[in-house]
Amino acid sequence: MRIVILTGAGISAESGMGTFRDKGGLWENADLMKLATPEGFAEDPAAVHAFYNMRRAKVRSCQPNAAHVALAALQMDPRVEVTLVTQNVDDLHERAGSRDVIHMHGTHLVALCAACGDRWPAPEVMSVETRCVCGGMARPDVVWFGEVPYHMDRIGAALQRADLFVAIGTSGVVYPAAGFVRAAQEFGADTLELNLEPSERATDFARSCFGPATEVVPGWVNEVLT
Ligand code: APR
């Protein structure tokens, strides 16, 4: 069975990372347009660096949870072929043992030269003084609003071949990820939503299971493997 899994902030919520759009979420207290757009970075790069420095420190203090661990175990099973796509810019999937994670929104653990496009491991603290060897200013390697997500060809190809598409812990508000469920369905895949509560896209899914990721994800993985 070929499974494409899309994860969002909800899978890391119980690790302590918080989410973006829930009550008390990141975008309730921080200005998305200032912190997560190329225009915001051009206007005030120091503020954007400060925000991602805080997020980078936060993820270093968090551990993968039972949901990340269950998905890593699923990936290891020879009976299934799993493509794991995440919108998350943290490395909790990798730290749980997952390999070949497709970070469609990039990762704040990598620095990207805004001038030449070179990449290198992000230092713990980035600032306007953080420069590429070419002299260009460094930015976090995350995909901001108005930018094109990474690896879309690879994701599209996986969706075409999928028997099952599963979305975990994502509100279904941000495109193109929010459109994956319909695309997978059009290609003939079964679709399943695992989320704390029905998302914006809930009615697009054939099946759903609601509850905290640390419960519903291991439960679903167990079903698949037994
Ligand atoms: N278990 C499962 N789901 C949860 C949990 C939990 N413990 N806690 C919250 N959720 C669900 C919420 O109900 C919500 O539907 O996770 C979802 C989180 O939604 P968002 O905060 O919108 O996060 P996400 O969908 O990943 O956001 C997409 O928006 O700002 C951007 O680039 C950022 O990648 C991010 C994108």
PDB file of C-alpha atoms and ligand atoms in Angstrom, residues 7-14 18-22 25-27 32 36 52 86-89 105 143-145 168-174 177 193-200 211-214 216-217, ligand 1:
ATOM      1  CA  THR A   7       1.609  16.669   8.714  1.00  0.00           C
ATOM      2  CA  GLY A   8       1.028  20.127  10.169  1.00  0.00           C
ATOM      3  CA  ALA A   9       1.654  21.974  13.408  1.00  0.00           C
ATOM      4  CA  GLY A  10      -0.898  19.813  15.275  1.00  0.00           C
ATOM      5  CA  ILE A  11       1.431  16.802  15.264  1.00  0.00           C
ATOM      6  CA  SER A  12       4.054  18.781  17.179  1.00  0.00           C
ATOM      7  CA  ALA A  13       1.589  20.521  19.513  1.00  0.00           C
ATOM      8  CA  GLU A  14       1.942  17.960  22.297  1.00  0.00           C
ATOM      9  CA  GLY A  18       2.247  25.201  19.792  1.00  0.00           C
ATOM     10  CA  THR A  19       0.253  25.752  16.610  1.00  0.00           C
ATOM     11  CA  PHE A  20      -0.443  28.756  14.388  1.00  0.00           C
ATOM     12  CA  ARG A  21      -4.204  29.199  14.266  1.00  0.00           C
ATOM     13  CA  ASP A  22      -5.651  27.607  17.411  1.00  0.00           C
ATOM     14  CA  GLY A  25      -1.676  30.128  18.499  1.00  0.00           C
ATOM     15  CA  LEU A  26       1.421  31.834  17.120  1.00  0.00           C
ATOM     16  CA  TRP A  27      -0.414  33.970  14.577  1.00  0.00           C
ATOM     17  CA  LEU A  32       2.233  36.914  10.083  1.00  0.00           C
ATOM     18  CA  ALA A  36       6.489  35.276   7.457  1.00  0.00           C
ATOM     19  CA  TYR A  52      13.035  32.352  14.114  1.00  0.00           C
ATOM     20  CA  THR A  86       5.442  18.016   6.395  1.00  0.00           C
ATOM     21  CA  GLN A  87       4.557  21.690   6.526  1.00  0.00           C
ATOM     22  CA  ASN A  88       6.520  21.901   9.769  1.00  0.00           C
ATOM     23  CA  VAL A  89       9.898  23.575   9.783  1.00  0.00           C
ATOM     24  CA  HIS A 105       7.837  24.747   3.834  1.00  0.00           C
ATOM     25  CA  VAL A 143       8.928  29.154   2.683  1.00  0.00           C
ATOM     26  CA  TRP A 144       7.078  32.370   3.456  1.00  0.00           C
ATOM     27  CA  PHE A 145       3.647  33.498   2.292  1.00  0.00           C
ATOM     28  CA  ILE A 168      -2.496  14.927  10.388  1.00  0.00           C
ATOM     29  CA  GLY A 169      -2.758  18.039  12.564  1.00  0.00           C
ATOM     30  CA  THR A 170      -3.276  20.639   9.869  1.00  0.00           C
ATOM     31  CA  SER A 171      -6.043  23.238   9.679  1.00  0.00           C
ATOM     32  CA  GLY A 172      -6.354  22.960   5.895  1.00  0.00           C
ATOM     33  CA  VAL A 173      -6.222  26.705   5.442  1.00  0.00           C
ATOM     34  CA  VAL A 174      -2.887  27.145   3.670  1.00  0.00           C
ATOM     35  CA  ALA A 177      -1.127  21.727   0.992  1.00  0.00           C
ATOM     36  CA  GLU A 193      -8.097  13.081   8.379  1.00  0.00           C
ATOM     37  CA  LEU A 194      -6.500  12.719  11.820  1.00  0.00           C
ATOM     38  CA  ASN A 195      -6.929  15.942  13.755  1.00  0.00           C
ATOM     39  CA  LEU A 196      -7.924  17.285  17.129  1.00  0.00           C
ATOM     40  CA  GLU A 197     -11.184  18.523  15.609  1.00  0.00           C
ATOM     41  CA  PRO A 198     -12.683  18.780  12.104  1.00  0.00           C
ATOM     42  CA  SER A 199     -10.457  21.039   9.978  1.00  0.00           C
ATOM     43  CA  GLU A 200     -11.500  23.471   7.237  1.00  0.00           C
ATOM     44  CA  GLY A 211      -8.451  13.401  19.049  1.00  0.00           C
ATOM     45  CA  PRO A 212      -4.929  14.341  20.164  1.00  0.00           C
ATOM     46  CA  ALA A 213      -2.237  13.238  17.703  1.00  0.00           C
ATOM     47  CA  THR A 214      -0.401  11.225  20.378  1.00  0.00           C
ATOM     48  CA  VAL A 216      -5.064   8.893  17.170  1.00  0.00           C
ATOM     49  CA  VAL A 217      -1.844   8.547  15.172  1.00  0.00           C
TER      50      VAL A 217
HETATM   51  N1  APR B   1      -3.355  16.757  17.900  1.00  0.00           N
HETATM   52  C1  APR B   1      -3.870  16.829  16.642  1.00  0.00           C
HETATM   53  N2  APR B   1      -4.205  17.981  16.045  1.00  0.00           N
HETATM   54  C2  APR B   1      -4.037  19.110  16.754  1.00  0.00           C
HETATM   55  C3  APR B   1      -3.529  19.117  18.075  1.00  0.00           C
HETATM   56  C4  APR B   1      -3.186  17.872  18.653  1.00  0.00           C
HETATM   57  N3  APR B   1      -2.698  17.775  19.887  1.00  0.00           N
HETATM   58  N4  APR B   1      -3.495  20.404  18.510  1.00  0.00           N
HETATM   59  C5  APR B   1      -3.961  21.153  17.515  1.00  0.00           C
HETATM   60  N5  APR B   1      -4.297  20.391  16.438  1.00  0.00           N
HETATM   61  C6  APR B   1      -4.853  20.801  15.138  1.00  0.00           C
HETATM   62  C7  APR B   1      -5.718  22.033  15.185  1.00  0.00           C
HETATM   63  O1  APR B   1      -7.053  21.681  15.482  1.00  0.00           O
HETATM   64  C8  APR B   1      -5.549  22.597  13.776  1.00  0.00           C
HETATM   65  O2  APR B   1      -6.505  22.038  12.891  1.00  0.00           O
HETATM   66  O3  APR B   1      -3.750  21.141  14.313  1.00  0.00           O
HETATM   67  C9  APR B   1      -4.141  22.124  13.371  1.00  0.00           C
HETATM   68  C10 APR B   1      -3.087  23.209  13.353  1.00  0.00           C
HETATM   69  O4  APR B   1      -3.400  24.150  12.367  1.00  0.00           O
HETATM   70  P1  APR B   1      -2.449  25.413  12.061  1.00  0.00           P
HETATM   71  O5  APR B   1      -2.065  26.055  13.334  1.00  0.00           O
HETATM   72  O6  APR B   1      -3.133  26.240  11.048  1.00  0.00           O
HETATM   73  O7  APR B   1      -1.119  24.732  11.466  1.00  0.00           O
HETATM   74  P2  APR B   1      -0.817  24.226   9.993  1.00  0.00           P
HETATM   75  O8  APR B   1      -2.045  23.687   9.344  1.00  0.00           O
HETATM   76  O9  APR B   1       0.364  23.363  10.065  1.00  0.00           O
HETATM   77  O10 APR B   1      -0.411  25.589   9.280  1.00  0.00           O
HETATM   78  C11 APR B   1      -0.022  25.572   7.929  1.00  0.00           C
HETATM   79  O11 APR B   1       0.606  27.863   8.041  1.00  0.00           O
HETATM   80  O12 APR B   1       1.626  29.752   8.988  1.00  0.00           O
HETATM   81  C12 APR B   1       1.766  28.664   8.192  1.00  0.00           C
HETATM   82  O13 APR B   1       3.773  27.947   7.353  1.00  0.00           O
HETATM   83  C13 APR B   1       2.927  27.775   8.463  1.00  0.00           C
HETATM   84  O14 APR B   1       3.201  25.460   7.861  1.00  0.00           O
HETATM   85  C14 APR B   1       2.335  26.392   8.470  1.00  0.00           C
HETATM   86  C15 APR B   1       1.049  26.577   7.671  1.00  0.00           C
END
